Short mmCIF file of C-alpha atoms in Angstrom, two decimals:
data_model
loop_
_atom_site.label_atom_id
_atom_site.label_comp_id
_atom_site.label_asym_id
_atom_site.label_seq_id
_atom_site.Cartn_x
_atom_site.Cartn_y
_atom_site.Cartn_z
CA MET A 1 0.00 0.00 0.00
CA ARG A 2 1.37 3.38 -1.02
CA ALA A 3 2.13 5.74 1.85
CA MET A 4 -0.06 8.81 1.69
CA ARG A 5 -1.70 10.98 4.27
CA GLN A 6 -5.43 10.47 4.19
CA LYS A 7 -7.59 13.52 3.58
CA ARG A 8 -9.65 13.89 6.72
CA ILE A 9 -13.16 14.93 5.71
CA VAL A 10 -16.02 15.82 8.04
CA VAL A 11 -19.62 15.67 6.80
CA ALA A 12 -22.26 17.48 8.85
CA GLY A 13 -26.03 17.54 8.49
CA GLY A 14 -29.12 15.49 9.27
CA GLY A 15 -31.63 13.42 7.33
CA ASN A 16 -30.87 10.91 4.59
CA VAL A 17 -28.66 12.92 2.21
CA GLY A 18 -25.45 13.20 4.23
CA PRO A 19 -25.12 9.43 4.85
CA HIS A 20 -25.29 8.81 1.08
CA PHE A 21 -22.41 11.25 0.56
CA VAL A 22 -20.44 9.50 3.32
CA ARG A 23 -20.81 6.13 1.56
CA ALA A 24 -19.53 7.65 -1.67
CA LEU A 25 -16.57 9.35 0.00
CA HIS A 26 -15.58 6.08 1.69
CA THR A 27 -14.83 4.61 -1.76
CA ASN A 28 -11.78 6.89 -1.99
CA GLN A 29 -8.72 5.24 -0.49
CA ASP A 30 -7.22 8.60 0.48
CA ALA A 31 -10.34 9.76 2.38
CA TYR A 32 -10.90 9.31 6.12
CA VAL A 33 -14.48 10.37 6.80
CA SER A 34 -16.06 11.56 10.04
CA SER A 35 -19.71 12.52 10.46
CA ILE A 36 -21.40 14.99 12.78
CA PRO A 37 -25.20 14.60 12.95
CA PRO A 38 -27.53 16.97 14.80
CA MET A 39 -29.04 15.63 18.02
CA SER A 40 -32.24 17.68 18.18
CA ASP A 41 -34.67 15.36 16.33
CA SER A 42 -37.85 14.61 18.24
CA GLY A 43 -40.10 12.76 15.80
CA GLY A 44 -41.17 9.12 15.42
CA SER A 45 -39.14 6.40 17.13
CA THR A 46 -36.46 8.91 18.11
CA GLY A 47 -38.98 11.11 19.90
CA VAL A 48 -40.40 8.18 21.87
CA LEU A 49 -36.95 7.02 23.00
CA ARG A 50 -35.93 10.57 23.96
CA LYS A 51 -38.78 10.57 26.49
CA LEU A 52 -37.07 7.56 28.09
CA GLY A 53 -33.93 9.58 28.70
CA ILE A 54 -31.61 8.90 25.75
CA GLN A 55 -30.32 11.22 23.06
CA ALA A 56 -31.85 11.59 19.61
CA ALA A 57 -30.74 8.38 17.92
CA GLY A 58 -32.16 8.63 14.38
CA ASP A 59 -29.57 10.74 12.56
CA PHE A 60 -26.70 9.15 14.50
CA ARG A 61 -27.93 5.69 13.49
CA ARG A 62 -28.21 6.67 9.80
CA TYR A 63 -24.64 7.94 9.73
CA ALA A 64 -23.33 4.88 11.59
CA GLU A 65 -24.96 2.70 8.94
CA ALA A 66 -23.19 4.71 6.23
CA HIS A 67 -19.84 3.98 7.94
CA LEU A 68 -20.33 0.19 8.04
CA GLN A 69 -17.56 -2.02 6.69
CA GLY A 70 -16.33 -5.62 6.77
CA ASP A 71 -17.98 -9.03 6.52
CA LEU A 72 -20.97 -8.08 8.68
CA LYS A 73 -21.73 -4.86 6.80
CA ASP A 74 -24.90 -6.20 5.13
CA THR A 75 -26.08 -7.92 8.31
CA TRP A 76 -25.77 -4.80 10.46
CA ALA A 77 -27.33 -2.66 7.69
CA GLY A 78 -30.40 -4.87 7.66
CA ILE A 79 -30.72 -4.83 11.45
CA LEU A 80 -30.22 -1.07 11.82
CA ALA A 81 -32.80 -0.16 9.16
CA TYR A 82 -35.52 -2.69 10.06
CA ARG A 83 -38.58 -1.06 11.63
CA ILE A 84 -40.70 -3.34 13.79
CA PRO A 85 -44.37 -3.31 12.66
CA HIS A 86 -47.08 -2.85 15.26
CA HIS A 87 -48.46 -6.33 14.78
CA ARG A 88 -45.09 -8.09 15.16
CA SER A 89 -43.74 -6.75 18.44
CA PRO A 90 -42.58 -9.79 20.48
CA LYS A 91 -44.43 -10.57 23.70
CA HIS A 92 -41.56 -12.36 25.47
CA THR A 93 -39.27 -10.95 28.13
CA LEU A 94 -37.08 -8.55 26.17
CA THR A 95 -33.31 -8.77 26.26
CA GLY A 96 -30.72 -7.49 23.83
CA LYS A 97 -30.11 -11.09 22.71
CA TYR A 98 -33.79 -11.69 22.01
CA LEU A 99 -34.02 -8.37 20.16
CA LEU A 100 -31.22 -9.29 17.76
CA ARG A 101 -32.61 -12.80 17.18
CA PHE A 102 -36.09 -11.38 16.58
CA VAL A 103 -34.92 -8.74 14.08
CA CYS A 104 -32.68 -11.22 12.23
CA HIS A 105 -35.64 -13.59 11.84
CA GLN A 106 -37.95 -10.81 10.63
CA VAL A 107 -35.45 -9.54 8.03
CA TRP A 108 -34.02 -12.84 6.69
CA GLY A 109 -36.58 -15.48 7.69
CA ASN A 110 -35.05 -18.96 7.96
CA GLN A 111 -31.59 -17.53 7.26
CA GLY A 112 -31.91 -15.18 10.24
CA TRP A 113 -30.38 -17.72 12.64
CA ASP A 114 -27.21 -17.87 10.52
CA ARG A 115 -26.99 -14.07 10.54
CA PHE A 116 -27.42 -14.04 14.31
CA GLN A 117 -24.65 -16.64 14.72
CA GLN A 118 -22.33 -14.47 12.61
CA ILE A 119 -22.90 -11.60 15.05
CA LEU A 120 -22.16 -13.86 18.02
CA LEU A 121 -18.76 -14.65 16.53
CA ILE A 122 -17.74 -11.05 17.18
CA GLY A 123 -17.57 -11.81 20.88
CA GLY A 124 -16.10 -9.27 23.25
CA GLU A 125 -17.35 -7.28 26.22
CA THR A 126 -19.45 -4.83 24.20
CA LEU A 127 -21.54 -7.47 22.45
CA GLY A 128 -21.84 -9.50 25.65
CA GLN A 129 -23.35 -6.60 27.58
CA VAL A 130 -25.66 -5.65 24.70
CA LEU A 131 -27.02 -9.21 24.56
CA ALA A 132 -27.48 -9.31 28.33
CA TYR A 133 -29.37 -6.01 28.57
CA ARG A 134 -32.96 -6.42 29.80
CA PHE A 135 -35.56 -3.90 28.64
CA PRO A 136 -38.05 -2.43 31.15
CA SER A 137 -41.11 -4.66 31.69
CA ASN A 138 -43.51 -2.20 30.02
CA PHE A 139 -41.26 -1.46 27.04
CA SER A 140 -42.74 -1.86 23.54
CA LEU A 141 -40.61 -2.36 20.42
CA GLU A 142 -43.42 -1.30 18.09
CA GLY A 143 -42.46 1.35 15.55
CA HIS A 144 -38.75 1.39 16.45
CA THR A 145 -35.84 0.57 14.15
CA GLY A 146 -33.29 -2.04 15.14
CA GLY A 147 -30.61 0.66 15.07
CA ASN A 148 -32.46 2.99 17.44
CA LEU A 149 -33.00 0.13 19.89
CA LEU A 150 -29.34 -0.89 19.83
CA TYR A 151 -28.41 2.74 20.48
CA PHE A 152 -30.91 2.76 23.36
CA ILE A 153 -29.23 -0.32 24.89
CA CYS A 154 -25.73 1.16 24.56
CA GLU A 155 -26.67 4.43 26.25
CA LYS A 156 -28.55 2.63 29.03
CA VAL A 157 -25.64 0.24 29.71
CA TRP A 158 -22.69 2.64 29.38
CA GLY A 159 -24.25 6.08 29.82
CA ARG A 160 -24.24 8.97 27.41
CA GLN A 161 -20.50 9.72 27.51
CA ARG A 162 -19.54 6.22 26.37
CA GLY A 163 -22.73 4.79 24.87
CA HIS A 164 -22.37 6.20 21.37
CA ARG A 165 -18.74 5.01 21.18
CA ARG A 166 -19.74 1.50 22.24
CA PHE A 167 -22.46 1.59 19.57
CA THR A 168 -19.97 2.37 16.79
CA GLU A 169 -17.39 -0.08 18.22
CA LEU A 170 -19.99 -2.84 18.11
CA LEU A 171 -20.68 -2.07 14.44
CA ASP A 172 -16.93 -1.88 13.64
CA ILE A 173 -17.44 1.23 11.53
CA LYS A 174 -14.91 2.80 9.19
CA GLY A 175 -14.16 6.39 10.16
CA GLU A 176 -15.96 8.15 12.99
CA VAL A 177 -19.40 9.43 13.97
CA TRP A 178 -19.60 12.07 16.71
CA PRO A 179 -22.81 13.69 17.97
CA ALA A 180 -22.75 17.48 17.64
CA SER A 181 -23.44 17.60 21.38
CA LEU A 182 -24.04 15.23 24.28
CA GLU A 183 -26.53 17.61 25.89
CA ASP A 184 -30.31 17.49 25.53
CA THR A 185 -31.83 20.25 23.43
CA HIS A 186 -34.93 20.97 21.35
CA LEU A 187 -35.38 23.01 18.20
CA HIS A 188 -37.81 25.95 18.36
CA ALA A 189 -39.20 28.00 15.47
CA MET A 190 -41.06 31.30 15.20
CA LEU A 191 -43.58 31.62 12.38
CA SER A 192 -44.32 34.81 10.50
CA ASN A 193 -47.68 35.07 12.31
CA GLY A 194 -46.00 35.04 15.75
CA ILE A 195 -46.77 31.42 16.63
CA GLU A 196 -43.90 29.49 18.25
CA LEU A 197 -43.35 25.83 17.38
CA VAL A 198 -41.58 23.67 19.97
CA ARG A 199 -39.66 20.55 18.90
CA GLU A 200 -38.48 19.51 15.48
CA ASP A 201 -41.39 17.14 14.79
CA GLN A 202 -43.83 20.08 14.92
CA ILE A 203 -41.67 22.03 12.48
CA ASP A 204 -41.18 19.15 10.03
CA THR A 205 -44.82 18.05 9.89
CA ARG A 206 -46.38 21.38 8.95
CA ASN A 207 -48.86 21.51 6.10
CA PRO A 208 -46.82 22.16 2.92
CA TRP A 209 -49.50 24.61 1.75
CA ASP A 210 -49.28 26.70 4.93
CA ALA A 211 -48.97 30.36 3.89
CA THR A 212 -46.85 31.31 6.94
CA TRP A 213 -43.09 31.00 6.86
CA ILE A 214 -40.41 30.45 9.48
CA SER A 215 -38.83 33.72 10.56
CA ASP A 216 -36.37 32.30 13.10
CA VAL A 217 -35.12 29.05 14.65
CA TRP A 218 -33.14 28.44 17.84
CA LEU A 219 -32.08 25.68 20.22
CA GLU A 220 -33.28 25.60 23.81
CA PRO A 221 -31.23 25.17 25.85
CA ILE A 222 -28.11 25.97 23.80
CA PRO A 223 -25.90 22.87 24.07
CA LYS A 224 -22.11 22.73 24.12
CA ALA A 225 -20.28 20.88 21.36
CA HIS A 226 -18.97 17.38 21.99
CA ILE A 227 -15.19 17.57 22.45
CA PHE A 228 -14.53 14.83 19.88
CA ALA A 229 -16.69 16.61 17.28
CA VAL A 230 -14.58 19.73 17.89
CA GLU A 231 -11.36 17.72 17.52
CA ALA A 232 -12.58 16.16 14.27
CA ILE A 233 -13.26 19.64 12.87
CA GLN A 234 -9.91 21.04 14.00
CA ASN A 235 -8.02 18.11 12.44
CA ALA A 236 -9.98 18.11 9.18
CA ASP A 237 -8.69 18.86 5.70
CA ALA A 238 -12.23 19.58 4.54
CA PHE A 239 -15.60 20.17 6.20
CA VAL A 240 -18.74 19.57 4.14
CA TRP A 241 -22.15 20.96 4.97
CA SER A 242 -24.43 18.34 3.47
CA ALA A 243 -27.55 19.08 1.49
CA GLY A 244 -30.55 18.74 3.80
CA ASP A 245 -33.25 20.77 5.49
CA ALA A 246 -31.68 24.17 6.05
CA LEU A 247 -33.60 24.90 9.25
CA THR A 248 -33.92 21.45 10.85
CA SER A 249 -30.72 19.67 9.73
CA ILE A 250 -28.01 22.29 9.19
CA ALA A 251 -29.00 25.12 11.57
CA PRO A 252 -29.21 22.82 14.66
CA ILE A 253 -25.52 21.97 14.22
CA ARG A 254 -24.39 25.53 13.52
CA MET A 255 -26.15 26.76 16.67
CA VAL A 256 -24.31 24.33 18.98
CA GLU A 257 -21.88 26.32 21.11
CA GLY A 258 -18.35 25.60 19.92
CA ILE A 259 -18.98 24.30 16.40
CA LEU A 260 -18.42 27.54 14.47
CA PRO A 261 -15.41 28.60 16.60
CA ALA A 262 -13.84 25.20 15.87
CA LEU A 263 -14.33 25.80 12.15
CA LYS A 264 -12.85 29.28 12.41
CA SER A 265 -9.69 27.95 14.05
CA SER A 266 -9.38 24.98 11.67
CA SER A 267 -7.35 25.05 8.46
CA ALA A 268 -10.02 22.90 6.79
CA LEU A 269 -11.64 23.80 3.51
CA VAL A 270 -15.34 24.52 4.10
CA LEU A 271 -17.76 23.37 1.41
CA ALA A 272 -21.54 23.21 1.08
CA VAL A 273 -23.72 21.01 -1.11
CA ILE A 274 -26.76 23.07 -2.08
CA ASN A 275 -30.19 21.44 -2.05
CA LEU A 276 -31.86 20.38 -5.29
CA MET A 277 -35.38 21.37 -4.21
CA THR A 278 -36.99 23.87 -1.87
CA LYS A 279 -39.12 22.74 1.05
CA ALA A 280 -42.60 24.16 1.36
CA ALA A 281 -43.29 26.26 4.46
CA GLU A 282 -39.53 26.37 5.20
CA THR A 283 -37.49 27.45 2.16
CA PRO A 284 -40.09 28.55 -0.44
CA HIS A 285 -38.82 30.09 -3.71
CA TRP A 286 -35.20 30.00 -2.51
CA HIS A 287 -32.27 30.48 -4.85
CA ALA A 288 -28.94 28.71 -4.30
CA HIS A 289 -27.38 31.69 -2.54
CA ASP A 290 -30.31 31.89 -0.08
CA PHE A 291 -29.17 28.63 1.54
CA ILE A 292 -25.71 30.02 2.34
CA GLU A 293 -27.11 33.40 3.39
CA ARG A 294 -29.41 31.57 5.82
CA MET A 295 -26.50 29.50 7.13
CA PHE A 296 -24.62 32.69 7.98
CA VAL A 297 -27.53 34.05 10.07
CA HIS A 298 -26.13 32.09 13.02
CA GLY A 299 -22.55 33.24 12.46
CA ARG A 300 -19.81 32.84 9.90
CA GLU A 301 -17.02 30.30 10.08
CA ARG A 302 -15.31 32.21 7.24
CA GLU A 303 -15.96 35.42 5.33
CA LYS A 304 -16.81 33.10 2.44
CA LEU A 305 -17.09 29.35 2.02
CA ASP A 306 -14.28 27.81 0.02
CA ALA A 307 -16.72 26.17 -2.39
CA SER A 308 -20.40 25.47 -2.98
CA LEU A 309 -21.70 22.66 -5.15
CA VAL A 310 -24.78 23.57 -7.23
CA ASN A 311 -26.71 21.33 -9.58
CA THR A 312 -27.36 22.66 -13.10
CA GLY A 313 -28.56 19.35 -14.53
CA ARG A 314 -31.96 19.24 -16.22
CA ILE A 315 -34.96 17.95 -14.26
CA PRO A 316 -37.88 16.77 -16.46
CA ARG A 317 -40.93 19.04 -16.33
CA ASP A 318 -43.33 16.25 -15.40
CA VAL A 319 -41.19 15.26 -12.40
CA LEU A 320 -41.11 18.90 -11.20
CA GLU A 321 -44.88 19.22 -11.65
CA ASN A 322 -45.52 16.09 -9.60
CA TYR A 323 -43.27 17.39 -6.80
CA TYR A 324 -45.16 20.67 -6.73
CA LYS A 325 -48.55 18.94 -6.62
CA ARG A 326 -47.46 16.51 -3.93
CA GLU A 327 -45.09 18.55 -1.73
CA HIS A 328 -45.44 22.16 -2.93
CA ALA A 329 -41.70 21.96 -3.65
CA GLU A 330 -39.82 23.77 -6.40
CA ARG A 331 -36.41 23.49 -7.99
CA VAL A 332 -33.70 25.56 -6.27
CA LEU A 333 -32.91 28.31 -8.75
CA TYR A 334 -29.44 29.09 -10.07
CA GLY A 335 -29.16 31.19 -13.21
CA GLU A 336 -26.89 33.86 -14.65
CA GLU A 337 -28.37 36.46 -12.33
CA ASP A 338 -27.44 34.29 -9.33
CA VAL A 339 -23.72 34.03 -10.12
CA ALA A 340 -22.84 37.42 -8.62
CA GLU A 341 -24.91 36.66 -5.51
CA MET A 342 -23.12 33.34 -4.98
CA GLU A 343 -19.74 35.09 -5.25
CA LYS A 344 -20.66 37.07 -2.12
CA TYR A 345 -20.74 33.88 -0.10
CA SER A 346 -18.46 31.37 -1.82
CA HIS A 347 -14.98 31.64 -3.38
CA HIS A 348 -15.74 28.82 -5.83
CA VAL A 349 -18.99 27.47 -7.24
CA ILE A 350 -18.80 23.90 -8.52
CA VAL A 351 -21.59 23.48 -11.08
CA GLY A 352 -22.62 20.39 -13.00
CA ASP A 353 -25.22 17.69 -13.44
CA PHE A 354 -25.28 16.08 -9.99
CA LEU A 355 -28.65 14.35 -10.43
CA SER A 356 -29.23 10.64 -9.98
CA GLN A 357 -30.61 9.42 -13.29
CA LYS A 358 -31.80 6.22 -11.64
CA ALA A 359 -33.89 8.24 -9.18
CA LEU A 360 -35.28 10.45 -11.97
CA ARG A 361 -36.53 7.36 -13.82
CA GLN A 362 -38.50 6.57 -10.66
CA GLY A 363 -39.91 10.09 -10.50
CA LEU A 364 -37.58 11.13 -7.64
CA ILE A 365 -35.18 14.06 -7.45
CA ARG A 366 -31.98 13.01 -5.69
CA HIS A 367 -28.28 13.79 -5.81
CA ASP A 368 -26.07 11.11 -7.31
CA PRO A 369 -23.77 10.44 -4.33
CA GLU A 370 -20.90 9.10 -6.44
CA ILE A 371 -20.86 12.13 -8.76
CA VAL A 372 -21.08 14.50 -5.80
CA GLY A 373 -18.36 12.57 -3.94
CA ASP A 374 -16.04 12.68 -6.96
CA ALA A 375 -16.58 16.44 -7.37
CA LEU A 376 -15.89 17.08 -3.68
CA MET A 377 -12.74 14.95 -3.68
CA ALA A 378 -11.42 16.58 -6.86
CA PHE A 379 -11.77 20.02 -5.27
CA ILE A 380 -10.28 18.88 -1.95
CA ARG A 381 -7.27 17.26 -3.61
CA THR A 382 -6.42 20.38 -5.62
CA HIS A 383 -7.23 23.05 -3.02
CA ARG A 384 -6.50 21.50 0.38
CA LYS A 385 -4.03 23.37 2.49
CA LYS A 386 -0.68 21.64 2.83
CA ARG A 387 -0.04 20.13 6.25
CA ARG A 388 3.14 18.88 7.82
CA ALA A 389 3.55 15.10 7.88
CA TRP A 390 5.29 13.39 10.80
CA ILE A 391 6.97 10.01 10.34
CA PHE A 392 7.65 8.21 13.62
CA ASP A 393 9.81 5.16 14.18
CA LEU A 394 8.50 2.76 16.84
CA ASP A 395 11.30 0.92 18.64
CA ASP A 396 13.35 3.16 20.95
CA THR A 397 11.48 6.21 19.58
CA LEU A 398 7.82 6.06 20.58
CA ALA A 399 8.50 3.12 22.86
CA PRO A 400 11.76 1.95 24.45
CA VAL A 401 12.37 -1.73 23.75
CA PRO A 402 12.65 -3.74 27.01
CA ARG A 403 16.14 -5.21 27.28
CA GLY A 404 16.92 -8.60 28.77
CA SER A 405 13.51 -10.14 28.02
CA GLU A 406 13.54 -13.92 27.64
CA THR A 407 11.69 -13.88 24.31
CA LEU A 408 10.71 -11.39 21.63
CA ILE A 409 7.06 -11.94 22.56
CA THR A 410 7.83 -11.05 26.17
CA SER A 411 9.48 -7.83 24.99
CA ALA A 412 6.36 -6.98 22.97
CA ILE A 413 4.02 -7.65 25.90
CA ASN A 414 6.15 -5.52 28.24
CA ILE A 415 6.48 -2.58 25.86
CA GLY A 416 5.26 0.85 26.98
CA PHE A 417 5.22 4.41 25.68
CA ALA A 418 8.25 6.67 26.01
CA SER A 419 7.85 9.80 28.11
CA GLY A 420 5.75 12.34 26.24
CA ALA A 421 4.87 9.99 23.36
CA GLN A 422 1.12 10.04 23.98
CA ASP A 423 1.07 13.83 24.26
CA VAL A 424 2.83 14.13 20.91
CA LEU A 425 0.56 11.58 19.23
CA ARG A 426 -2.55 13.37 20.49
CA ALA A 427 -1.22 16.57 18.95
CA LYS A 428 0.05 15.10 15.67
CA GLY A 429 -1.99 11.90 15.28
CA SER A 430 -3.99 12.69 12.14
CA ASP A 431 -0.82 13.96 10.44
CA ALA A 432 1.37 11.12 11.72
CA PHE A 433 2.77 8.01 10.07
CA LEU A 434 4.18 5.05 11.94
CA LEU A 435 7.09 3.44 10.11
CA THR A 436 8.62 0.36 11.71
CA ALA A 437 10.82 -2.49 10.47
CA GLY A 438 11.01 -6.01 11.80
CA PRO A 439 9.06 -9.28 11.93
CA PRO A 440 5.50 -8.25 10.98
CA ASN A 441 3.72 -10.34 13.63
CA LEU A 442 5.96 -9.03 16.38
CA GLN A 443 5.58 -5.41 15.32
CA ARG A 444 1.79 -5.80 15.04
CA MET A 445 1.75 -7.22 18.55
CA LYS A 446 3.56 -4.13 19.84
CA ILE A 447 1.18 -1.84 17.95
CA GLU A 448 -1.82 -3.65 19.43
CA PHE A 449 -0.49 -3.54 22.99
CA LEU A 450 0.18 0.19 22.67
CA LYS A 451 -3.18 0.72 20.88
CA LEU A 452 -1.41 2.96 18.38
CA ASP A 453 -4.37 2.82 15.99
CA GLU A 454 -6.22 5.04 18.48
CA TYR A 455 -3.70 7.78 17.70
CA ILE A 456 -2.60 7.16 14.11
CA PRO A 457 -4.99 6.29 11.23
CA GLU A 458 -4.72 2.60 10.40
CA ASP A 459 -3.81 3.29 6.76
CA GLN A 460 -0.89 5.42 7.95
CA ILE A 461 0.73 2.58 9.92
CA HIS A 462 3.45 0.88 7.86
CA ILE A 463 5.37 -2.26 8.82
CA VAL A 464 8.24 -3.01 6.43
CA PRO A 465 10.46 -6.11 6.41
CA THR A 466 13.82 -4.31 6.21
CA HIS A 467 15.31 -0.98 7.22
CA GLU A 468 16.08 -0.26 3.55
CA GLU A 469 12.33 -0.30 2.81
CA LYS A 470 11.91 2.71 5.09
CA ARG A 471 13.50 4.94 2.45
CA ARG A 472 10.75 4.05 -0.05
CA VAL A 473 7.99 4.87 2.42
CA ILE A 474 9.59 8.21 3.39
CA GLN A 475 9.89 9.04 -0.34
CA GLU A 476 6.17 8.32 -0.86
CA VAL A 477 5.22 10.55 2.07
CA VAL A 478 7.37 13.36 0.65
CA GLU A 479 5.66 13.01 -2.75
CA ASP A 480 2.22 13.10 -1.11
CA ALA A 481 3.11 16.13 1.04
CA GLY A 482 4.33 18.01 -2.03
CA HIS A 483 7.70 19.14 -0.62
CA PRO A 484 10.33 17.61 1.70
CA SER A 485 10.23 20.67 3.97
CA LEU A 486 6.71 19.56 4.97
CA VAL A 487 7.96 16.18 6.27
CA VAL A 488 9.53 15.59 9.68
CA VAL A 489 11.24 12.22 10.25
CA VAL A 490 11.56 11.20 13.91
CA GLY A 491 13.68 8.20 14.90
CA ASP A 492 16.58 6.84 16.92
CA ARG A 493 18.76 5.35 14.19
CA LEU A 494 21.29 7.66 12.57
CA ASP A 495 22.00 5.15 9.79
CA VAL A 496 18.33 4.58 8.90
CA GLU A 497 15.61 7.17 9.62
CA ILE A 498 17.96 10.15 10.01
CA ALA A 499 20.15 9.27 7.02
CA PHE A 500 17.18 8.58 4.71
CA GLY A 501 15.36 11.72 5.86
CA ASN A 502 18.45 13.88 5.30
CA GLU A 503 18.98 12.36 1.85
CA LEU A 504 15.43 13.27 0.83
CA GLY A 505 15.61 16.83 2.21
CA CYS A 506 13.30 16.32 5.20
CA THR A 507 13.63 17.81 8.66
CA THR A 508 15.07 15.08 10.90
CA VAL A 509 14.75 14.66 14.66
CA ARG A 510 16.92 12.16 16.48
CA VAL A 511 15.41 10.69 19.65
CA CYS A 512 17.96 9.68 22.32
CA LEU A 513 15.89 8.07 25.04
CA PRO A 514 17.93 7.48 28.20
CA GLY A 515 19.39 3.98 28.35
CA THR A 516 18.47 2.94 24.80
CA LEU A 517 20.84 0.99 22.59
CA ARG A 518 21.96 3.74 20.19
CA SER A 519 21.67 6.84 22.36
CA LYS A 520 25.48 7.20 22.59
CA GLU A 521 26.27 6.74 18.89
CA LYS A 522 28.02 9.57 17.02
CA PRO A 523 26.71 10.73 13.63
CA ARG A 524 28.75 10.06 10.49
CA ALA A 525 28.63 11.90 7.17
CA GLY A 526 25.02 12.49 6.09
CA GLN A 527 23.68 11.47 9.49
CA MET A 528 23.61 14.80 11.32
CA PRO A 529 20.00 15.38 12.48
CA THR A 530 18.29 18.77 12.31
CA HIS A 531 17.37 18.40 15.99
CA THR A 532 18.23 16.02 18.83
CA ILE A 533 15.86 15.43 21.76
CA THR A 534 15.74 13.20 24.83
CA ASP A 535 12.01 13.58 25.58
CA LEU A 536 9.33 13.51 22.88
CA ARG A 537 7.52 16.48 24.44
CA GLU A 538 10.40 18.62 23.12
CA LEU A 539 8.90 18.11 19.64
CA LEU A 540 6.01 20.37 20.61
CA ASP A 541 8.39 23.29 21.24
CA LEU A 542 10.60 22.96 18.15
CA SER A 543 10.22 25.30 15.19
CA PHE A 544 10.11 23.96 11.64
CA PRO A 545 10.30 25.48 8.12
CA SER A 546 7.01 26.97 6.94
#
């Protein structure tokens, strides 16, 4: 696998559109996708479960489904999306185990038992506690999705701080999903006639032919952003506001305290996918620029967005007429007269036919996620801001190798982080590469014991068979970064990491941990490091070429 720094992309928004974009972005090997859904929904199954004390699960569950991967991807997708009909709610004592067996049987019939057995093979503490959870005696499954109920179990077992992480760990998702906030909140709206609507379900279910419009929306109480959502934004290369309901999907995220400041301080590109259609009683007669103007009502993350994606593909007249008759919805307008207006809010406007032709043949107006994903990635690859890449050796750099152990396995089991290593990895993790040479199984064992994949993206961990192979990986990182001055090589070996980094024009940092094997060696020609340190925390205070 070629060494390249993944583009870290955050997708934010509610509803069904954002998850489709996430699936498309996941098909790019150089994309690491995180999602931030709003947590203010109060309708349907989500609304019922919120009354029982858990967070809004619907949007979180949809995004988690979009991040599924691996052999159980289809099984989990079927379970998460299945909605239990009113006439099929089981009457037995309800446990997490019975819930999964019941849903598997309802979705796959006689093959449901095999699907259930596949899930059991996962094992582990998380699954064990989910299966053992016992629902309250008066609890009804009717009308709930399998995903919402699993989320309910996870929050009840582990609490709000850890429940959503256990949920995504159970599903073994690719990337990350972080709630915009962990605090309870409800969306409020003021209509043009002075009537206040409380809760999102009241706003979303208005009569599409209602002549009043929404003059303002707000969250009550105003929640604080989840720290991991903030970190995802600050570490991102690109942040994408998904198409979706402007007032009930996008605004509830923008109004969370801490989200916009995180975007302001981030070096991420900020992009927006503009809706294809207006929504009656919420965004009537809107042009493309109206969506961005409305976004900025709650504050600006930038003077202008870096880019907006606007559909200019043709929608058949009969499809538009049916939408108007059924939903009082109209096409979002973008013509020559709108170009100057868009330039007030967006540095670039990406135009094109972004319609799903398959959906159009069914009379539906939808974005084509793959086309949208390709357009977003093309812009991100050519416009993303360059970031410094950090290449870390493992043995005697991030972790001193235990000396005198009876076996290599014992040395792996007894390995621990060097002083300051975790602080550095927390600061540099998304921009870091791990480059280690040695027996693959042994090195993997060390990586697992240190849980390095919690700090460094899995695709940026490289185990090579020989020290000579390290030069190739460093070269690939330099090519991906665009210039050797943007690469810092950190290691203990003068004849390997330092020599190869110097040869390729990188900044090199020699780590001399006290008591390690090569800490007393003297550099030879071509081996003089740019910096020498004895504690990894010193990296945080060093200055590097801009």
